[in-house]
CSV table of C-alpha atoms in Angstrom, one decimal:
chain,number,residue,atom,x,y,z
A,255,MET,CA,138.4,73.9,84.5
A,256,LEU,CA,137.7,77.5,84.1
A,257,SER,CA,134.4,78.3,82.7
A,258,GLY,CA,132.8,81.5,81.0
A,259,ILE,CA,130.5,83.9,82.7
A,260,SER,CA,126.9,82.7,82.8
A,261,LYS,CA,124.0,84.8,80.9
A,262,LEU,CA,122.3,85.3,84.3
A,263,ASP,CA,125.4,86.8,86.0
A,264,LEU,CA,125.9,88.8,82.8
A,265,LYS,CA,122.5,89.9,82.7
A,266,ARG,CA,122.8,90.9,86.4
A,267,ILE,CA,126.0,92.8,85.7
A,268,ASN,CA,124.3,94.9,82.9
A,269,ARG,CA,121.3,95.8,85.3
A,270,MET,CA,123.2,96.7,88.0
A,271,GLN,CA,125.3,99.2,86.0
A,272,VAL,CA,122.0,100.4,84.6
A,273,LEU,CA,120.3,100.4,88.1
A,274,ARG,CA,123.2,102.3,89.9
A,275,THR,CA,123.7,104.9,87.1
A,276,VAL,CA,120.2,105.8,87.0
A,277,TRP,CA,120.3,106.2,90.5
A,278,GLU,CA,123.4,108.3,91.0
A,279,ALA,CA,123.0,110.2,88.0
A,280,GLY,CA,119.6,111.1,88.4
A,281,PRO,CA,116.7,111.2,85.7
A,282,ILE,CA,118.7,110.0,82.8
A,283,SER,CA,118.1,109.5,79.1
A,284,ARG,CA,119.0,105.8,77.0
A,285,VAL,CA,121.3,107.8,75.3
A,286,ASP,CA,123.3,109.1,77.8
A,287,LEU,CA,123.0,105.7,79.8
A,288,SER,CA,124.6,104.1,76.3
A,289,GLN,CA,127.3,106.7,76.4
A,290,MET,CA,128.6,106.3,80.2
A,291,LEU,CA,128.3,102.8,80.5
A,292,GLN,CA,129.9,102.1,77.2
A,293,ILE,CA,127.0,99.9,75.8
A,294,THR,CA,125.4,99.9,72.4
A,295,ARG,CA,122.0,101.8,72.4
A,296,ALA,CA,120.2,98.9,71.3
A,297,SER,CA,121.4,96.8,74.2
A,298,ILE,CA,120.6,99.4,76.4
A,299,THR,CA,116.9,100.1,74.9
A,300,GLN,CA,116.6,96.2,75.4
A,301,ILE,CA,117.6,96.3,79.0
A,302,THR,CA,116.0,99.2,80.1
A,303,ASN,CA,112.7,98.1,78.3
A,304,ALA,CA,112.8,94.9,80.2
A,305,MET,CA,113.3,96.5,83.4
A,306,ILE,CA,110.4,99.2,82.7
A,307,ASP,CA,108.0,96.1,81.8
A,308,GLU,CA,109.2,94.4,85.2
A,309,GLY,CA,108.6,97.6,87.2
A,310,LEU,CA,112.2,98.7,88.3
A,311,LEU,CA,112.4,101.7,86.2
A,312,THR,CA,110.0,104.0,84.9
A,313,GLU,CA,109.9,107.0,82.1
A,314,ILE,CA,109.3,110.0,83.8
A,315,GLY,CA,109.0,112.3,80.6
A,316,GLU,CA,111.0,114.2,78.0
A,317,ALA,CA,114.3,116.0,78.8
A,318,PRO,CA,114.3,119.9,79.2
A,319,TYR,CA,115.9,121.7,76.4
A,320,MET,CA,119.4,122.7,77.9
A,321,SER,CA,120.1,125.0,74.7
A,322,GLU,CA,118.4,127.2,72.1
A,323,LYS,CA,120.0,124.6,69.6
A,324,ASP,CA,118.1,121.8,71.4
A,325,SER,CA,114.7,123.5,71.0
A,326,LYS,CA,115.4,123.5,67.0
A,327,LEU,CA,115.2,119.7,67.1
A,328,PRO,CA,112.6,117.6,65.6
A,329,LYS,CA,110.3,116.5,68.5
A,330,GLY,CA,111.2,112.5,67.8
A,331,ARG,CA,114.9,113.4,68.8
A,332,ARG,CA,113.9,114.4,72.5
A,333,LYS,CA,115.3,112.4,75.1
A,334,ILE,CA,113.1,110.3,77.6
A,335,LEU,CA,114.2,110.3,80.9
A,336,LEU,CA,114.1,107.0,82.8
A,337,ASP,CA,114.1,106.7,86.9
A,338,ILE,CA,113.7,104.3,89.6
A,339,ASN,CA,110.3,103.3,90.4
A,340,ALA,CA,109.8,104.8,93.6
A,341,ASN,CA,107.0,102.2,94.6
A,342,TYR,CA,108.5,99.0,92.6
A,343,LYS,CA,108.9,97.8,96.2
A,344,PHE,CA,109.1,99.1,99.8
A,345,VAL,CA,112.1,99.0,102.3
A,346,LEU,CA,112.1,98.5,105.8
A,347,GLY,CA,115.3,99.6,108.0
A,348,ALA,CA,116.4,99.8,111.7
A,349,VAL,CA,119.5,101.0,113.5
A,350,ILE,CA,120.5,99.8,116.9
A,351,GLY,CA,122.2,102.9,118.3
A,352,GLU,CA,123.7,103.5,121.9
A,353,GLN,CA,120.9,105.7,123.1
A,354,GLU,CA,118.1,104.9,120.6
A,355,ILE,CA,116.5,102.4,118.5
A,356,THR,CA,115.0,103.7,115.0
A,357,VAL,CA,112.9,101.6,112.8
A,358,GLY,CA,111.4,102.8,109.6
A,359,LEU,CA,109.7,102.2,106.3
A,360,CYS,CA,110.3,104.1,102.8
A,361,THR,CA,110.2,103.8,99.4
A,362,MET,CA,112.9,103.0,96.6
A,363,HIS,CA,113.8,106.9,96.7
A,364,MET,CA,114.5,106.8,100.5
A,365,GLU,CA,111.1,108.8,101.1
A,366,ILE,CA,110.1,108.1,104.6
A,367,LEU,CA,106.5,106.5,105.1
A,368,ASP,CA,106.8,105.7,108.7
A,369,LYS,CA,108.9,105.8,111.5
A,370,ILE,CA,109.3,104.7,115.3
A,371,SER,CA,111.8,104.8,118.2
A,372,MET,CA,112.6,103.4,121.3
A,373,PRO,CA,115.1,104.8,124.1
A,374,CYS,CA,118.0,102.5,124.9
A,375,THR,CA,119.8,102.2,128.0
A,376,ASP,CA,122.2,100.2,129.5
A,377,HIS,CA,119.4,98.0,131.0
A,378,THR,CA,117.5,97.6,127.6
A,379,SER,CA,118.0,93.8,126.6
A,380,ARG,CA,119.0,92.2,123.5
A,381,LYS,CA,115.5,90.6,123.2
A,382,GLU,CA,113.6,93.8,124.1
A,383,ILE,CA,115.7,95.3,121.1
A,384,GLN,CA,115.0,92.6,118.7
A,385,GLN,CA,111.1,92.3,119.7
A,386,PHE,CA,111.0,96.2,119.2
A,387,ILE,CA,112.2,96.0,115.5
A,388,ILE,CA,110.2,93.0,114.8
A,389,SER,CA,106.9,94.4,116.2
A,390,GLY,CA,107.7,97.6,114.7
A,391,ALA,CA,108.2,96.2,111.2
A,392,GLU,CA,105.5,94.2,111.3
A,393,ARG,CA,103.2,96.8,112.4
A,394,MET,CA,104.4,99.5,109.5
A,395,MET,CA,103.9,96.5,106.9
A,396,SER,CA,100.1,96.0,108.6
A,397,ASN,CA,99.6,99.8,108.6
A,398,SER,CA,100.7,100.1,105.0
A,399,CYS,CA,98.6,96.7,103.9
A,400,LEU,CA,101.9,95.4,102.7
A,401,THR,CA,102.9,91.8,102.5
A,402,ARG,CA,106.2,90.0,102.3
A,403,GLU,CA,106.2,90.2,98.7
A,404,ASN,CA,105.7,94.1,98.3
A,405,VAL,CA,109.1,94.7,100.8
A,406,LEU,CA,112.6,94.3,99.6
A,407,GLY,CA,113.7,93.6,103.1
A,408,LEU,CA,114.9,94.7,106.4
A,409,GLY,CA,118.3,96.3,107.2
A,410,VAL,CA,119.8,96.7,110.4
A,411,GLY,CA,122.9,98.7,111.2
A,412,VAL,CA,124.6,97.9,114.9
A,413,MET,CA,126.6,100.9,116.1
A,414,PRO,CA,129.8,99.5,117.4
A,415,VAL,CA,129.0,100.3,121.2
A,416,MET,CA,126.1,97.8,120.8
A,417,ILE,CA,128.0,94.8,118.8
A,418,GLY,CA,128.8,92.8,122.2
A,419,ARG,CA,125.3,93.5,123.4
A,420,MET,CA,123.7,91.9,120.4
A,421,ARG,CA,126.1,89.1,120.5
A,422,VAL,CA,127.9,89.9,117.3
A,423,TYR,CA,131.3,88.3,117.1
A,424,TYR,CA,134.1,88.1,114.8
A,425,LYS,CA,134.5,85.1,112.5
A,426,ASP,CA,137.5,84.6,110.0
A,427,GLY,CA,138.3,88.2,110.4
A,428,THR,CA,135.1,89.9,109.7
A,429,LEU,CA,131.9,90.7,111.9
A,430,ASP,CA,129.4,87.8,111.9
A,431,PHE,CA,126.0,88.8,111.8
A,432,GLY,CA,124.2,85.8,111.4
A,433,ASP,CA,122.7,85.1,114.8
A,434,LEU,CA,121.2,88.6,115.0
A,435,ALA,CA,119.5,88.0,111.2
A,436,ARG,CA,118.2,84.7,112.2
A,437,ALA,CA,116.7,86.1,115.4
A,438,LEU,CA,115.0,88.6,113.3
A,439,SER,CA,113.8,86.6,110.8
A,440,VAL,CA,110.2,85.5,111.3
A,441,PRO,CA,107.4,84.3,109.2
A,442,GLN,CA,105.6,86.5,106.5
A,443,MET,CA,109.1,88.9,107.0
A,444,PRO,CA,111.2,90.0,104.2
A,445,PRO,CA,114.7,88.9,104.3
A,446,VAL,CA,117.1,90.6,106.7
A,447,PHE,CA,120.4,91.9,106.3
A,448,CYS,CA,122.8,93.5,109.0
A,449,GLY,CA,125.6,95.4,108.9
A,450,ASN,CA,127.9,98.3,110.7
A,451,ALA,CA,125.6,101.1,111.4
A,452,VAL,CA,128.4,103.7,110.7
A,453,TRP,CA,129.4,102.3,107.3
A,454,LEU,CA,125.7,102.3,106.5
A,455,LEU,CA,124.9,106.0,107.7
A,456,SER,CA,127.7,107.0,105.5
A,457,LEU,CA,126.0,105.0,102.5
A,458,ALA,CA,122.8,106.4,103.3
A,459,ASN,CA,123.8,109.9,103.4
A,460,ALA,CA,125.4,109.5,100.0
A,461,ASP,CA,122.2,107.8,98.6
A,462,LEU,CA,120.0,110.7,99.9
A,463,GLN,CA,122.4,113.6,98.2
A,464,ARG,CA,121.9,111.3,95.1
A,465,GLU,CA,123.4,114.0,92.5
A,466,GLY,CA,126.4,115.8,92.6
A,467,MET,CA,128.1,113.5,95.2
A,468,THR,CA,129.5,110.7,93.1
A,469,GLY,CA,133.1,110.4,92.4
A,470,GLN,CA,134.0,111.9,95.9
A,471,ASN,CA,136.1,110.5,98.6
A,472,GLN,CA,133.9,111.1,102.1
A,473,VAL,CA,134.9,110.7,105.5
A,474,TYR,CA,131.7,110.5,107.6
A,475,LEU,CA,132.6,111.2,111.4
A,476,HIS,CA,129.9,110.1,113.9
A,477,LEU,CA,130.3,112.0,117.4
A,478,GLY,CA,129.1,110.0,120.6
A,479,SER,CA,130.9,108.1,123.6
A,480,HIS,CA,133.4,107.1,120.7
A,481,ILE,CA,134.3,108.9,117.7
A,482,HIS,CA,133.8,106.8,114.5
A,483,ILE,CA,134.7,107.2,111.1
A,484,SER,CA,133.7,105.8,107.8
A,485,VAL,CA,135.9,106.4,104.6
A,486,LEU,CA,133.3,106.2,101.4
A,487,ARG,CA,135.1,105.8,98.1
A,488,PRO,CA,133.0,106.4,94.9
A,489,ASP,CA,132.7,102.8,94.3
A,490,LYS,CA,131.1,102.6,97.7
A,491,ALA,CA,132.5,99.3,98.5
A,492,GLU,CA,134.9,100.4,101.4
A,493,ASN,CA,134.1,99.0,104.9
A,494,ASP,CA,137.2,99.7,106.9
A,495,TYR,CA,135.8,102.1,109.3
A,496,LEU,CA,136.4,100.1,112.6
A,497,THR,CA,140.1,100.0,112.2
A,498,TYR,CA,140.1,103.7,111.1
A,499,SER,CA,137.9,104.4,114.3
A,500,TYR,CA,140.3,102.7,116.6
A,501,LEU,CA,143.3,104.6,114.6
A,502,THR,CA,141.5,108.1,114.7
A,503,GLU,CA,140.4,108.0,118.3
A,504,ARG,CA,144.3,107.4,119.1
A,505,MET,CA,145.5,110.6,117.0
A,506,ILE,CA,147.2,113.2,118.9
A,507,VAL,CA,145.6,116.5,118.3
A,508,ARG,CA,147.1,118.5,121.0
A,509,PRO,CA,150.7,117.0,122.3
A,510,GLY,CA,150.6,116.9,126.3
A,511,GLY,CA,147.3,117.2,126.5
A,512,ARG,CA,144.5,115.5,128.5
A,513,GLN,CA,145.2,112.0,129.8
A,514,GLN,CA,142.6,109.0,129.4
A,515,ASP,CA,143.5,105.1,130.2
A,516,GLY,CA,144.6,103.2,127.4
A,517,TYR,CA,144.9,106.3,125.1
A,518,PRO,CA,147.7,108.7,124.4
A,519,ALA,CA,147.9,112.3,125.8
A,520,GLY,CA,146.2,114.6,123.8
A,521,SER,CA,144.3,111.9,121.5
A,522,VAL,CA,141.2,112.3,120.0
A,523,ARG,CA,139.1,110.2,122.3
A,524,ALA,CA,140.7,112.1,125.6
A,525,GLN,CA,140.2,115.7,123.7
A,526,LEU,CA,137.1,115.3,121.5
A,527,SER,CA,134.6,112.7,122.5
A,528,ALA,CA,131.2,114.2,123.9
A,529,GLN,CA,132.4,113.4,127.5
A,530,ALA,CA,135.8,114.8,127.0
A,531,MET,CA,134.2,118.0,125.5
A,532,GLN,CA,131.8,118.2,128.4
A,533,ALA,CA,134.7,117.3,130.7
A,534,ARG,CA,136.6,120.7,129.3
A,535,VAL,CA,133.7,122.7,129.7
A,536,ALA,CA,132.8,121.5,133.4
A,537,GLU,CA,136.1,123.2,134.5
A,538,VAL,CA,134.4,126.5,133.9
A,539,TYR,CA,130.6,125.6,134.2
A,540,SER,CA,128.6,127.3,136.8
A,541,LYS,CA,125.5,129.6,137.3
A,542,GLU,CA,127.9,132.5,138.2
A,543,ARG,CA,130.7,132.0,135.7
A,544,THR,CA,128.7,131.0,132.5
A,545,PRO,CA,125.0,132.1,133.5
A,546,TYR,CA,123.9,131.7,129.7
A,547,LEU,CA,125.2,128.3,128.9
A,548,TYR,CA,124.1,127.2,132.7
A,549,SER,CA,120.6,128.3,131.7
A,550,ALA,CA,120.4,127.2,128.4
A,551,THR,CA,121.4,123.6,129.6
A,552,ASP,CA,119.0,123.8,132.7
A,553,GLY,CA,122.0,123.2,135.1
A,554,TYR,CA,122.9,119.9,133.4
A,555,ILE,CA,126.4,119.5,132.1
A,556,GLU,CA,125.6,116.6,130.0
A,557,HIS,CA,123.1,119.0,128.1
A,558,VAL,CA,126.0,120.9,126.7
A,559,THR,CA,126.5,120.9,123.0
A,560,LEU,CA,128.8,122.3,120.4
A,561,GLU,CA,125.9,124.5,119.4
A,562,LYS,CA,125.1,125.9,122.8
A,563,MET,CA,128.8,126.5,123.5
A,564,TYR,CA,128.8,128.7,120.5
A,565,GLU,CA,125.7,130.6,121.6
A,566,ALA,CA,127.2,131.2,125.1
A,567,VAL,CA,130.1,132.9,123.6
A,568,GLN,CA,127.8,134.8,121.5
A,569,ALA,CA,125.9,135.8,124.5
A,570,GLY,CA,129.0,137.1,126.3
A,571,ASP,CA,130.0,134.0,128.7
A,572,VAL,CA,133.4,135.0,128.7
A,573,ARG,CA,134.8,131.8,130.6
A,574,CYS,CA,133.2,129.7,127.7
A,575,GLU,CA,135.4,131.4,125.0
A,576,SER,CA,138.9,130.3,125.5
A,577,VAL,CA,137.3,126.6,126.3
A,578,VAL,CA,135.5,126.7,122.9
A,579,ARG,CA,138.3,128.1,121.2
A,580,GLY,CA,140.7,125.1,122.4
A,581,ILE,CA,138.0,122.7,121.4
A,582,MET,CA,137.6,124.1,117.9
A,583,GLN,CA,141.5,124.1,117.7
A,584,ASP,CA,141.6,120.6,118.2
A,585,TRP,CA,138.6,119.5,115.8
A,586,SER,CA,140.6,121.6,113.2
A,587,VAL,CA,143.7,119.4,113.6
A,588,LEU,CA,141.6,116.4,113.3
A,589,LEU,CA,140.0,117.4,110.0
A,590,HIS,CA,143.0,118.4,108.5
A,591,ASN,CA,144.7,115.2,109.3
A,592,LEU,CA,141.7,113.1,107.9
A,593,VAL,CA,141.2,115.3,104.8
A,594,CYS,CA,145.3,114.9,104.3
A,595,CYS,CA,145.1,111.0,104.9
A,596,PHE,CA,142.3,110.1,103.0
A,597,GLN,CA,142.3,112.7,100.3
A,598,SER,CA,138.4,113.4,101.1
A,599,GLN,CA,136.7,116.0,98.9
A,600,ARG,CA,134.0,116.1,101.7
A,601,VAL,CA,133.7,115.5,105.6
A,602,VAL,CA,130.4,114.8,106.6
A,603,LEU,CA,129.3,115.5,110.5
A,604,HIS,CA,126.9,113.1,112.5
A,605,ARG,CA,125.6,113.7,115.5
A,606,PHE,CA,127.2,116.9,116.0
A,607,GLY,CA,123.6,118.5,116.8
A,608,LEU,CA,124.6,121.6,114.6
A,609,SER,CA,122.1,124.0,112.9
A,610,GLU,CA,122.8,125.6,109.6
A,611,ARG,CA,123.8,128.7,111.9
A,612,GLY,CA,125.8,126.2,114.2
A,613,LEU,CA,127.5,124.9,111.0
A,614,GLN,CA,128.5,128.0,109.9
A,615,GLN,CA,130.2,129.0,113.3
A,616,PHE,CA,132.1,125.7,113.2
A,617,ARG,CA,133.4,126.2,109.8
A,618,THR,CA,134.4,129.7,110.6
A,619,TYR,CA,136.6,128.5,113.6
A,620,VAL,CA,138.0,125.7,111.3
A,621,ARG,CA,138.7,128.6,108.8
A,622,GLU,CA,140.4,130.6,111.2
A,623,CYS,CA,142.4,127.5,112.5
A,624,VAL,CA,143.6,125.5,109.4
A,625,GLY,CA,142.0,127.3,106.5
A,626,GLU,CA,139.2,128.0,104.0
A,627,ASP,CA,140.1,124.7,102.1
A,628,ILE,CA,139.4,122.5,104.9
A,629,ALA,CA,136.4,124.3,106.1
A,630,ASP,CA,134.6,124.5,102.8
A,631,ARG,CA,134.8,120.7,102.7
A,632,ILE,CA,132.4,120.3,105.8
A,633,VAL,CA,128.6,119.6,105.8
A,634,CYS,CA,126.1,118.1,108.2
A,635,SER,CA,124.6,114.5,107.7
A,636,CYS,CA,121.3,114.6,106.1
A,637,VAL,CA,120.5,111.3,108.1
A,638,GLU,CA,120.0,112.5,111.6
A,639,ASP,CA,117.7,112.4,114.8
A,640,LYS,CA,115.2,109.7,114.3
A,641,THR,CA,116.0,109.1,110.9
A,642,ASP,CA,119.0,107.0,111.1
A,643,PHE,CA,117.2,104.0,110.3
A,644,LEU,CA,117.8,105.2,106.7
A,645,ALA,CA,121.1,103.4,107.3
A,646,GLY,CA,119.5,100.1,107.1
A,647,CYS,CA,117.3,100.8,104.3
A,648,SER,CA,120.6,101.6,102.2
A,649,LEU,CA,121.9,98.4,103.1
A,650,VAL,CA,118.9,96.6,101.6
A,651,LEU,CA,118.7,98.7,98.3
A,652,MET,CA,122.6,97.9,97.9
A,653,LYS,CA,122.4,94.2,98.4
A,654,ASN,CA,119.3,93.4,97.2
A,655,PHE,CA,118.5,95.5,94.7
A,656,TYR,CA,121.4,97.6,93.0
A,657,LEU,CA,124.2,94.5,93.4
A,658,CYS,CA,121.8,91.7,92.4
A,659,GLY,CA,120.7,93.8,89.3
A,660,GLY,CA,117.3,93.9,90.6
A,661,ILE,CA,116.8,90.1,91.1
A,662,PRO,CA,116.3,90.0,94.6
A,663,GLU,CA,116.7,87.4,97.5
A,664,THR,CA,113.8,85.9,98.7
A,665,GLU,CA,115.3,84.3,101.8
A,666,THR,CA,117.6,85.8,104.8
A,667,PRO,CA,121.0,85.0,103.6
A,668,LYS,CA,122.4,82.3,106.0
A,669,ASN,CA,125.8,84.1,107.3
A,670,PRO,CA,125.5,88.0,106.1
A,671,ARG,CA,128.5,89.6,107.6
A,672,SER,CA,129.9,93.1,107.2
A,673,ARG,CA,132.1,93.9,104.1
A,674,ARG,CA,135.8,94.8,104.1
């Protein structure tokens, strides 16, 4: 027998729509909320007033006049803007990366309050990683005088190369993070949520952009020992990056190019992973042939980055120029293919190590190879270096705030999995 939607479910759906719209649109009035969500003004007023009373939303003042006509309206007609209450609760996040573990604490607006990090090597054990996350989270809560009730949750993102080490396995076709979540759940700590770090990094980047990114398809490109991508749709419900990563690394960007076991010749993995790019530079790298690059990297090929390659070309290392141009031709082909495949309005680069000047040089090479249209879509992630933990914070905000209409879980979900 079919049953209708419950009053609690309807309440959560309405509140979820309000919260997400307020966050993505920025401070917004009740009138504009009503128009955007197609909900009556009376209902919006009732919903938002209840959320203000609970501390989820806050009134931040009157909307500015947008035109001379607006300035002549009676004062009572001015719109009052609503926003998410940044201090309603606080959020803990962590990311288990291939080279570093980051843990941090932030507000509901993802403003960083505290952070720590720990290097991760091949010898760092699963238990050491778990203990670092737990102790770091406990210390941050203690330093900020926070209790379990003040914290919305602890979100943990796991990079694909660390999934095996953290004993995350496939179950019924999806990754099962249950064991990891239970290992990180200790008394006096908030509920724990776990997910795939690449997708969560793309989610965090979109959340930090807040205004101006709504409605855009984005490809989030992570550079490391592997090249991973996440495709973020406007509804932020996509999580197929594992499949896309596997296919992306097998794409051919240079027919008949370099070989790597298990991959086609000239594949993305063989041509453009961090190690592959360093191997290409190594063929000309020496104190005599590339003096600037050799000095800038202290003689260590492992220190070579795209940014340092660009600097070397500018400084007159002639041997670097042809290598850099070849690498950028391959990147241009890949980016063009990704934009066409996923109809993406934006390509976000993560862990490319580019300054603003380096990004402009990256765009210049892409512009020369595949045109202005692709080059103008390229941006750097605003989640970089030791702020990767914000990926975990985004997971908590999504699952334990927005998707539940501000009615959060109080216990760790029994079987949290990555979404597809």
